[in-house]
XYZ file of C-alpha atoms in Angstrom:
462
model
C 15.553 1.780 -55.182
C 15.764 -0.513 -51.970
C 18.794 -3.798 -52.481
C 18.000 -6.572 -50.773
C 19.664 -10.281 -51.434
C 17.987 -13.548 -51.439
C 20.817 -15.541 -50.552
C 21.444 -19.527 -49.476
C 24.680 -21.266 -48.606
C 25.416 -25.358 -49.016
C 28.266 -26.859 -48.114
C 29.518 -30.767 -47.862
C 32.754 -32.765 -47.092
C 33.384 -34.574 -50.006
C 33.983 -38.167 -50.954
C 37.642 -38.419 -49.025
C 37.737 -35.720 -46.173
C 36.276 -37.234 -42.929
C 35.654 -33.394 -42.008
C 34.249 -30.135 -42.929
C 37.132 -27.431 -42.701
C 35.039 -24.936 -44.642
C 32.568 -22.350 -43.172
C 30.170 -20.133 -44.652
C 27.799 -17.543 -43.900
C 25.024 -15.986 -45.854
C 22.708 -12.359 -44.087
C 20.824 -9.950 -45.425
C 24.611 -7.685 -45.087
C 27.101 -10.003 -45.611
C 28.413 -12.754 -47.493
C 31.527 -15.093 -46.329
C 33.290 -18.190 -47.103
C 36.552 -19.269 -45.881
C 38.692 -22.584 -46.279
C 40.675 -23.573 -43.259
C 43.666 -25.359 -43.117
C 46.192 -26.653 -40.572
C 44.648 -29.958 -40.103
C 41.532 -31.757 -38.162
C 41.788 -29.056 -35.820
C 43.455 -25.818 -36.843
C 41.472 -25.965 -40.165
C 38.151 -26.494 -38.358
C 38.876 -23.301 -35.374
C 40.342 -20.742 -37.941
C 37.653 -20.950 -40.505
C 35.231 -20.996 -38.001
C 36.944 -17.908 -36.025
C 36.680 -15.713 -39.290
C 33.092 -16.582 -39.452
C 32.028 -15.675 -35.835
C 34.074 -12.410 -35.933
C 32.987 -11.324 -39.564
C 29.358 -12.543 -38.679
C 28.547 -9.394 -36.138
C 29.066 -7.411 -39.434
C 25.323 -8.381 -40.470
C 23.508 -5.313 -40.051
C 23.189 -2.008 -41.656
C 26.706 -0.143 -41.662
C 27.131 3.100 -43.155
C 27.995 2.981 -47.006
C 31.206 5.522 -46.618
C 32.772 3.298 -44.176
C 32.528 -0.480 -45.108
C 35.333 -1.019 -46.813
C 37.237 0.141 -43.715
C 34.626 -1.742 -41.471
C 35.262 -5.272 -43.372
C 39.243 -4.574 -43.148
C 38.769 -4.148 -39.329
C 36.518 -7.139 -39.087
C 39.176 -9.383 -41.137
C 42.451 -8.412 -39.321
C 40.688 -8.831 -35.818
C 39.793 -12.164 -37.153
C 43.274 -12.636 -37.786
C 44.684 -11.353 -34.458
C 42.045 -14.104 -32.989
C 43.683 -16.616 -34.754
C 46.801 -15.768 -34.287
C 46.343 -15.706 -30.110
C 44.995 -19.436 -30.486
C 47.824 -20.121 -32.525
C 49.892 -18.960 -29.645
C 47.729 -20.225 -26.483
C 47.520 -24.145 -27.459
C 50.113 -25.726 -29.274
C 48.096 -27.951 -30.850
C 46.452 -25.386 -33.434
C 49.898 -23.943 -34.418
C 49.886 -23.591 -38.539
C 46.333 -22.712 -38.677
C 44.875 -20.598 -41.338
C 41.505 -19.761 -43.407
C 41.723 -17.578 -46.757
C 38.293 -15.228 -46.744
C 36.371 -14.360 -49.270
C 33.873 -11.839 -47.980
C 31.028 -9.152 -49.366
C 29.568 -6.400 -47.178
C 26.556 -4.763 -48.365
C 25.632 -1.430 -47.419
C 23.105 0.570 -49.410
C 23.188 0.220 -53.265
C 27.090 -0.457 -52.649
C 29.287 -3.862 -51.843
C 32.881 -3.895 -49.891
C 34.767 -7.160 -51.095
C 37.935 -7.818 -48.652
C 39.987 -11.091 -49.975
C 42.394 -13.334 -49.337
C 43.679 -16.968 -50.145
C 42.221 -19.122 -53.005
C 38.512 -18.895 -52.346
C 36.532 -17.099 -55.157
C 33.648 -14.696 -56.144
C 32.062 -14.910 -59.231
C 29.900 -12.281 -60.782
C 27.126 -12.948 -63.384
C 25.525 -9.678 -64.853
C 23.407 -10.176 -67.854
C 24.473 -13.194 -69.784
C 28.386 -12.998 -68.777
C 30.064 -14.664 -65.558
C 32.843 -13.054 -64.306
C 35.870 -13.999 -61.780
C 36.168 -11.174 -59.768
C 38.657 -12.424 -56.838
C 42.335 -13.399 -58.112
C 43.920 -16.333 -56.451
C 46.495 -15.912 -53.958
C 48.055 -18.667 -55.064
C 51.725 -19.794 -56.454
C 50.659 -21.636 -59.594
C 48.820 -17.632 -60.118
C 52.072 -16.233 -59.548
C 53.633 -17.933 -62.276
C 50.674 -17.619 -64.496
C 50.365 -13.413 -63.926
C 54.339 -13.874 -64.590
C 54.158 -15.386 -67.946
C 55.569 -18.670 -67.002
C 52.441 -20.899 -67.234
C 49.417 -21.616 -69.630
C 46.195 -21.893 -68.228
C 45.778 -25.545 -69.209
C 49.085 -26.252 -67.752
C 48.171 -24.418 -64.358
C 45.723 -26.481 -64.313
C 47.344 -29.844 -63.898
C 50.114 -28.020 -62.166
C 51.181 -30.292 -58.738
C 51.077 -27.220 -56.856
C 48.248 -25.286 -57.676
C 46.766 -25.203 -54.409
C 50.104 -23.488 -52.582
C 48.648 -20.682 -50.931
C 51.084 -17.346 -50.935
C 48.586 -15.494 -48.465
C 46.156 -16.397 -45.840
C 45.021 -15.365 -42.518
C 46.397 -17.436 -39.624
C 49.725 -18.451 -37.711
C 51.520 -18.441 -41.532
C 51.525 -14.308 -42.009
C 51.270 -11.700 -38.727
C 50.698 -9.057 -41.274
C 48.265 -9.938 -44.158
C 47.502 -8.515 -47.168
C 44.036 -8.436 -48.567
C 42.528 -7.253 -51.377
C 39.745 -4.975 -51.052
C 37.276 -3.250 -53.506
C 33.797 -1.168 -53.382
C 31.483 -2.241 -55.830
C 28.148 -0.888 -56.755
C 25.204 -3.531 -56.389
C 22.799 -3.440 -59.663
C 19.202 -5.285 -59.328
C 19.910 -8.769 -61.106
C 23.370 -9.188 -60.308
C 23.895 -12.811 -59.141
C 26.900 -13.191 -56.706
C 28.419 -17.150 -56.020
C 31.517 -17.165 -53.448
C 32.801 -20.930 -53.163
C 35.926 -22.588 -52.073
C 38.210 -24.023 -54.037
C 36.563 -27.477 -53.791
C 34.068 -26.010 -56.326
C 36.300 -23.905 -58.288
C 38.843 -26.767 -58.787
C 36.446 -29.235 -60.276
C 33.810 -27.100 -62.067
C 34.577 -25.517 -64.693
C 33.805 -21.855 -65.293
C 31.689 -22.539 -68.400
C 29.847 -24.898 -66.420
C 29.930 -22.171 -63.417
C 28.295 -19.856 -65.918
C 25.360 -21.876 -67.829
C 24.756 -23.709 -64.407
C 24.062 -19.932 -62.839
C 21.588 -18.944 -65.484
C 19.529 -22.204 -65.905
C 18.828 -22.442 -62.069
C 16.516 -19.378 -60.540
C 16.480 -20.336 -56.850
C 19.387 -19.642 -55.072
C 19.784 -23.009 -53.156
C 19.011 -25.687 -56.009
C 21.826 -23.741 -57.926
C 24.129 -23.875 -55.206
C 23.139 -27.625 -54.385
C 23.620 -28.425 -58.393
C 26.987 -26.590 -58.223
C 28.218 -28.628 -55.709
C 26.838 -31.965 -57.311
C 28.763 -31.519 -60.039
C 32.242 -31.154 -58.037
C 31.379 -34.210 -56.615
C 30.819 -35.686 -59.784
C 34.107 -34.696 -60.517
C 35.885 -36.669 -57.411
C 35.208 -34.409 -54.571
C 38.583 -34.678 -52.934
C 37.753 -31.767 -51.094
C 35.516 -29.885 -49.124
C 32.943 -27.886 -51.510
C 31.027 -24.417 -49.782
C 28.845 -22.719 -52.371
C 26.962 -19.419 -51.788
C 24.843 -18.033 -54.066
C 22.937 -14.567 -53.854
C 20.622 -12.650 -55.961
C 20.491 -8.718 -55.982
C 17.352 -7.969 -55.701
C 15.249 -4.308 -55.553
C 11.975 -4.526 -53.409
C 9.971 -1.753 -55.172
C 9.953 -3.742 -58.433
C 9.194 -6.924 -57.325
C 5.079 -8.470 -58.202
C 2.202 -8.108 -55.945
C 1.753 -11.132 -53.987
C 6.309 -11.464 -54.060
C 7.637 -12.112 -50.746
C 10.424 -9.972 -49.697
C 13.384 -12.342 -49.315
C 14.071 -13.633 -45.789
C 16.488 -11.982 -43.572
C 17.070 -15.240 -41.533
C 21.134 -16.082 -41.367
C 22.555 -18.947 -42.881
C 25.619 -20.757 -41.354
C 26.732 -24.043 -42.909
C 30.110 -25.902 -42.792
C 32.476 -26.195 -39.555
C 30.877 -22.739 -38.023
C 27.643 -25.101 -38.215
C 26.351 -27.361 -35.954
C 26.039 -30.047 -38.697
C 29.743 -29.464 -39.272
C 30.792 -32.838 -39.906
C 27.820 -34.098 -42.164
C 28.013 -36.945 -44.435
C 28.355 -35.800 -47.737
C 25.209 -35.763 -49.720
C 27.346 -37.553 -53.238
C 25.425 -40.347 -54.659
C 26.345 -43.321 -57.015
C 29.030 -45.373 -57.402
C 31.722 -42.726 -56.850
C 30.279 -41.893 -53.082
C 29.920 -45.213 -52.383
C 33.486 -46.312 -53.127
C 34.876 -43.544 -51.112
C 32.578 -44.563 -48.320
C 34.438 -47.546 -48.081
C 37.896 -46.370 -48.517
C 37.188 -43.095 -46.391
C 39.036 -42.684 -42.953
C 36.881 -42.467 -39.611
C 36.995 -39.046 -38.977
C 38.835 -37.507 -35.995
C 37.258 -36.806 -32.280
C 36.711 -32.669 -33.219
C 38.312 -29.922 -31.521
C 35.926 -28.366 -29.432
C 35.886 -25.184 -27.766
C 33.287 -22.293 -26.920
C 34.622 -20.030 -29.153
C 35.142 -22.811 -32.560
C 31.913 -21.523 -33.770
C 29.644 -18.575 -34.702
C 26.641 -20.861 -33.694
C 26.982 -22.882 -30.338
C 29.171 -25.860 -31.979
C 27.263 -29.626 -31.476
C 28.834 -30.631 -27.764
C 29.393 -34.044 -26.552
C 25.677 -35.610 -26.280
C 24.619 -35.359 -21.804
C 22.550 -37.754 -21.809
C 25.099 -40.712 -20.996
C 26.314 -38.439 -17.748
C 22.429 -37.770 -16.410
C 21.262 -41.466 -17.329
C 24.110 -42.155 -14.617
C 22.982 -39.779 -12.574
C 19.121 -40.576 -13.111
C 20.199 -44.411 -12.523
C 22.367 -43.039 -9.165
C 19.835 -41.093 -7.624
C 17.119 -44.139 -8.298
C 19.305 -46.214 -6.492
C 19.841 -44.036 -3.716
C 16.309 -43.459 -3.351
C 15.909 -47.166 -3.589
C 17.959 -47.662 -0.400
C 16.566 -44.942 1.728
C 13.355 -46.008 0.767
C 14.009 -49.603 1.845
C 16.048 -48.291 5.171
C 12.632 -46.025 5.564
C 10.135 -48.787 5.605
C 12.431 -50.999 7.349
C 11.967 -49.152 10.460
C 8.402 -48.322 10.041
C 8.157 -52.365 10.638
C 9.788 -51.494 14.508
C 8.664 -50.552 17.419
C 9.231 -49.526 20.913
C 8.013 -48.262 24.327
C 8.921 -44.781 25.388
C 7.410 -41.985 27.412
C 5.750 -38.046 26.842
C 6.751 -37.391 29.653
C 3.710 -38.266 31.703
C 2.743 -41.943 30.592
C 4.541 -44.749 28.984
C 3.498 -44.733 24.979
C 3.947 -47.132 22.074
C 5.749 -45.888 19.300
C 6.011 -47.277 15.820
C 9.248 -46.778 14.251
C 12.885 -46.283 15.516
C 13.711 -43.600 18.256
C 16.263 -41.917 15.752
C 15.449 -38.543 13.604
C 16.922 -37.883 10.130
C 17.324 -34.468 10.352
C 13.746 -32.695 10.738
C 12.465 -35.854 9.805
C 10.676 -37.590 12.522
C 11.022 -41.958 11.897
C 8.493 -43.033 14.397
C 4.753 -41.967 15.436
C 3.285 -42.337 18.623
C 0.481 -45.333 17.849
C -1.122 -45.604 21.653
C -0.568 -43.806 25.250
C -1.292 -46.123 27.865
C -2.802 -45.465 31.469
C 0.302 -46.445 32.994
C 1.991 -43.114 34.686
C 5.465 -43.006 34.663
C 6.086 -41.957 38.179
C 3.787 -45.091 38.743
C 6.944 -47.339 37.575
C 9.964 -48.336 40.080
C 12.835 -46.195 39.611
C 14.839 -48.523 37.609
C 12.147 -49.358 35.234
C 11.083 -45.907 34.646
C 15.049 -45.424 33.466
C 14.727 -48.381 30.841
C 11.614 -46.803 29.429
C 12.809 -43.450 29.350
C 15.511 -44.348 27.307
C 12.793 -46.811 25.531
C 12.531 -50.295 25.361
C 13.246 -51.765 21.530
C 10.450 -54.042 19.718
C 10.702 -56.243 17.078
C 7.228 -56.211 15.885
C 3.628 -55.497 17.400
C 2.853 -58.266 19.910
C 6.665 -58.150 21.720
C 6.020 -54.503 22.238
C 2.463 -55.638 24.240
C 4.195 -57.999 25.968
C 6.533 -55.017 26.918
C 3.685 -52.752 27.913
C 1.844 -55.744 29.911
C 4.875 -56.339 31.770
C 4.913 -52.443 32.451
C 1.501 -52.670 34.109
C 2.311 -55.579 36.433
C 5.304 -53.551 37.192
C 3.437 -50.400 38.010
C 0.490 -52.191 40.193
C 3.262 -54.162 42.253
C 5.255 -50.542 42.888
C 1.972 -49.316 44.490
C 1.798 -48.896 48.703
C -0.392 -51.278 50.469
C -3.890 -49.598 51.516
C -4.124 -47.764 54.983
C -6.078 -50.191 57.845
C -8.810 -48.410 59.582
C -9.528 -50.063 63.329
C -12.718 -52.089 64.137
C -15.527 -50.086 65.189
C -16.091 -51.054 69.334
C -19.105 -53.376 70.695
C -21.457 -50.917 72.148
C -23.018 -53.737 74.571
C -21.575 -55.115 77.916
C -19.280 -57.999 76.686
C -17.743 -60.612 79.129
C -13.671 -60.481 79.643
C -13.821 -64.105 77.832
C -15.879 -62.515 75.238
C -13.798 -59.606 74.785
C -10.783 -61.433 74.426
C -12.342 -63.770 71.624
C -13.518 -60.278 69.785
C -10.680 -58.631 69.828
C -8.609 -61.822 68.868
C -11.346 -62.252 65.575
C -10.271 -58.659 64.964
C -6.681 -59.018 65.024
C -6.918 -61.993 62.894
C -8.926 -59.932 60.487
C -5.967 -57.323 61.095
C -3.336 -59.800 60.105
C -5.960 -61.273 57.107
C -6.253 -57.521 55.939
C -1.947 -57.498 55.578
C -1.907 -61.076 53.288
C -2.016 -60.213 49.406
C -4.784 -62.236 48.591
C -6.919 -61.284 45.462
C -10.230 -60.983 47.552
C -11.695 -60.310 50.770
C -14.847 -63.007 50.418
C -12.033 -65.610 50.762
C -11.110 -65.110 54.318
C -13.216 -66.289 57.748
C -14.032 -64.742 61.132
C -13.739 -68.134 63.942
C -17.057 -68.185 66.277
C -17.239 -67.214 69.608
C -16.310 -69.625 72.652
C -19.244 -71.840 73.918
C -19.344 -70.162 77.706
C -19.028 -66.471 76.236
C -22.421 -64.713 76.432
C -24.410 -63.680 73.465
């Protein structure tokens, strides 16, 4: 015969707790619910501590060891507790009870503690297995109470044992039970157990087949009943694969976490009617949540990022925004530089960001640089700023004037001599015409058509 469970696992806050101190956790192994307490905080990290350490027990585990195995699990879970206890203040008084079932093979290890419960229905009776740890149970297993009067008693939820910063050295109660095909399992807190009757417990176990409407109906009806606390329910079914129908799915093996070890810790509660609306109104806002890496077995719900990267989106756009303006800003510049060889116009600034070049070379001019008189070649080596397009050919025309005026006058070459005999008189009038052409040659006029050769003397020869 192969045991599997088909298994689910509900919990909710009730109609007056603004949170969920209560975790549970329902695998294919291993079954666990635990009820913190110590307040918004301690009640929230100690339950949720069990759960995480107790959860690595979900796997196969050898059937002669897991009572030992799930007494290991619970008292590490207890030294973990304990050290928060210890390292912040603030959780000091913090405790969970457990109520826990390992299965291995055909056989169950059942480690408990505190007020939490397991129920047992197998064939048409429903049995409480687990025995509060409890004082109002102290005076009832002592003859001093009635069960109708423990009932009403003021302090019948005064816990005598728990795990957490209350007792360094626990007691649990442990057991090995065989697991029969059929069996029907429901742990719950005492948010259930309190309200619901276990008549009700019973008939409300055999009228519902699927494991999760009968845990959501169980925990209707302690809301129906006031709710005043938080409610965890987890049902599971026994169930042996060889006998189930063709065409049966095997049940799932996929873990469920609900309550403060979830991320939907702090859920509304799912009450309707007139009673959850009332306490709706007269409900306290809940407390900021004490958050941690280690609170949960699941990654716990963290404050949401996207206020921190809007700012940062909205940061960088405005960043961008500015360089971008800065960038095109100086792509509306200009100025006059050099390669080295002739004097070119840049668009741009003469500055680099970085390896960023933030101009481009947008013409290269005739106009040599050694062309340029000393002092202007400086200036234009070290370039010449432009506030847009036409000062910069201003600039460069002024350049070019420059560079023409810097140039040496041309070499004079001497007249050719007049191969015939010439008269002294004559002579002297030639060489006179060709000295004035001589001096003409020197003047900076813009052509040589302008200038004049005087004629020859009346009494020199031809």
């Amino acid at each position: 015969m192969s045991i599997a469970l088909r298994y689910a696992a509900r919990s909710d806050v009730g109609l007056v707790r603004s949170n969920n101190q209560d975790s549970g956790y329902a695998g294919s192994h291993l079954l666990v619910v635990a009820d913190g307490m110590g307040g918004h905080a301690g009640g929230d990290v100690a339950s949720s501590v069990a759960i995480g350490r107790l959860a690595q027990l979900d796997s196969e585990t050898p059937a002669s060891d897991i009572v030992a195995t799930l007494e290991e699990s619970v008292l590490a879970a207890n030294q973990e507790i304990l050290r928060r206890a210890r390292d912040e203040p603030q959780l000091r008084g913090l405790g969970t009870t457990i109520t826990a079932l390992l299965r291995a093979e055909g056989k169950f290890a059942l480690a408990h503690i505190g007020d939490s419960r397991a129920y047992l229905l197998r064939g048409d009776e429903t049995t409480q297995i687990t025995k509060d740890h409890t004082f109002v149970q102290r005076l009832l297993d002592e003859g001093r109470l009635t069960e109708d009067e423990a009932e009403r008693h003021p302090q019948r939820s005064v816990l005598m044992r728990v795990l957490g910063d209350v007792d360094a050295d626990p007691e649990l109660d442990l057991s090995l039970r065989p697991a029969h095909a059929g069996d029907r399992w429901m742990l719950c807190s005492d948010g259930l157990s309190g309200l619901v009757s276990l008549g009700t417990i019973d008939a409300t176990l055999k009228e519902i087949e699927d494991p999760g409407e009968c845990a959501e109906e169980l925990i209707q009806l302690a809301l129906k009943g006031g709710g005043p606390d938080n409610i965890t329910c987890i049902i599971a079914d026994v169930v042996d694969l060889d006998a189930l129908p063709r065409g049966v799915e095997a049940p799932s093996t996929s873990p469920q976490i609900v309550g403060s070890a979830a991320r939907n810790r702090h859920a509304p509660t799912t009450a309707s009617g007139p009673a959850a609306k009332a306490a709706a109104l007269t409900r306290e806002e809940p407390e900021v949540p004490y958050e941690d890496e280690d609170f949960s077995a699941e990654e716990p719900p963290r404050r949401s990022p996207w206020p921190a990267l809007v700012a940062l989106m909205l940061l960088i756009a405005l960043l961008g925004g500015l360089l971008w303006a800065g960038y095109a800003w100086s792509q509306r510049q200009f100025y006059v530089g050099t390669d080295g060889t002739h004097v070119v116009l840049y668009q741009g600034i003469s500055q680099d960001l970085g390896p960023i070049s933030l101009s481009d070379p947008i013409e290269v001019t005739d106009i040599e640089l050694e062309a340029l008189p000393q002092v202007t070649r400086q200036q234009v080596e070290h370039t010449i700023n432009a506030s847009d397009r036409p000062s910069a050919d201003q600039i460069i025309d002024r350049l070019e004037q420059a560079a023409i005026a810097n140039q040496p006058p041309p070499a004079v070459s001497p007249a050719p001599s007049d191969g015939g005999g010439a008269s002294d008189a004559g002579g002297a009038s030639d060489a006179g015409g060709l000295e004035e052409d001589a001096a003409e040659d020197m003047e900076p006029l813009p052509s040589r058509s302008d200038r004049t050769i005087p004629p020859p003397d009346e009494g020199e020869e031809t």
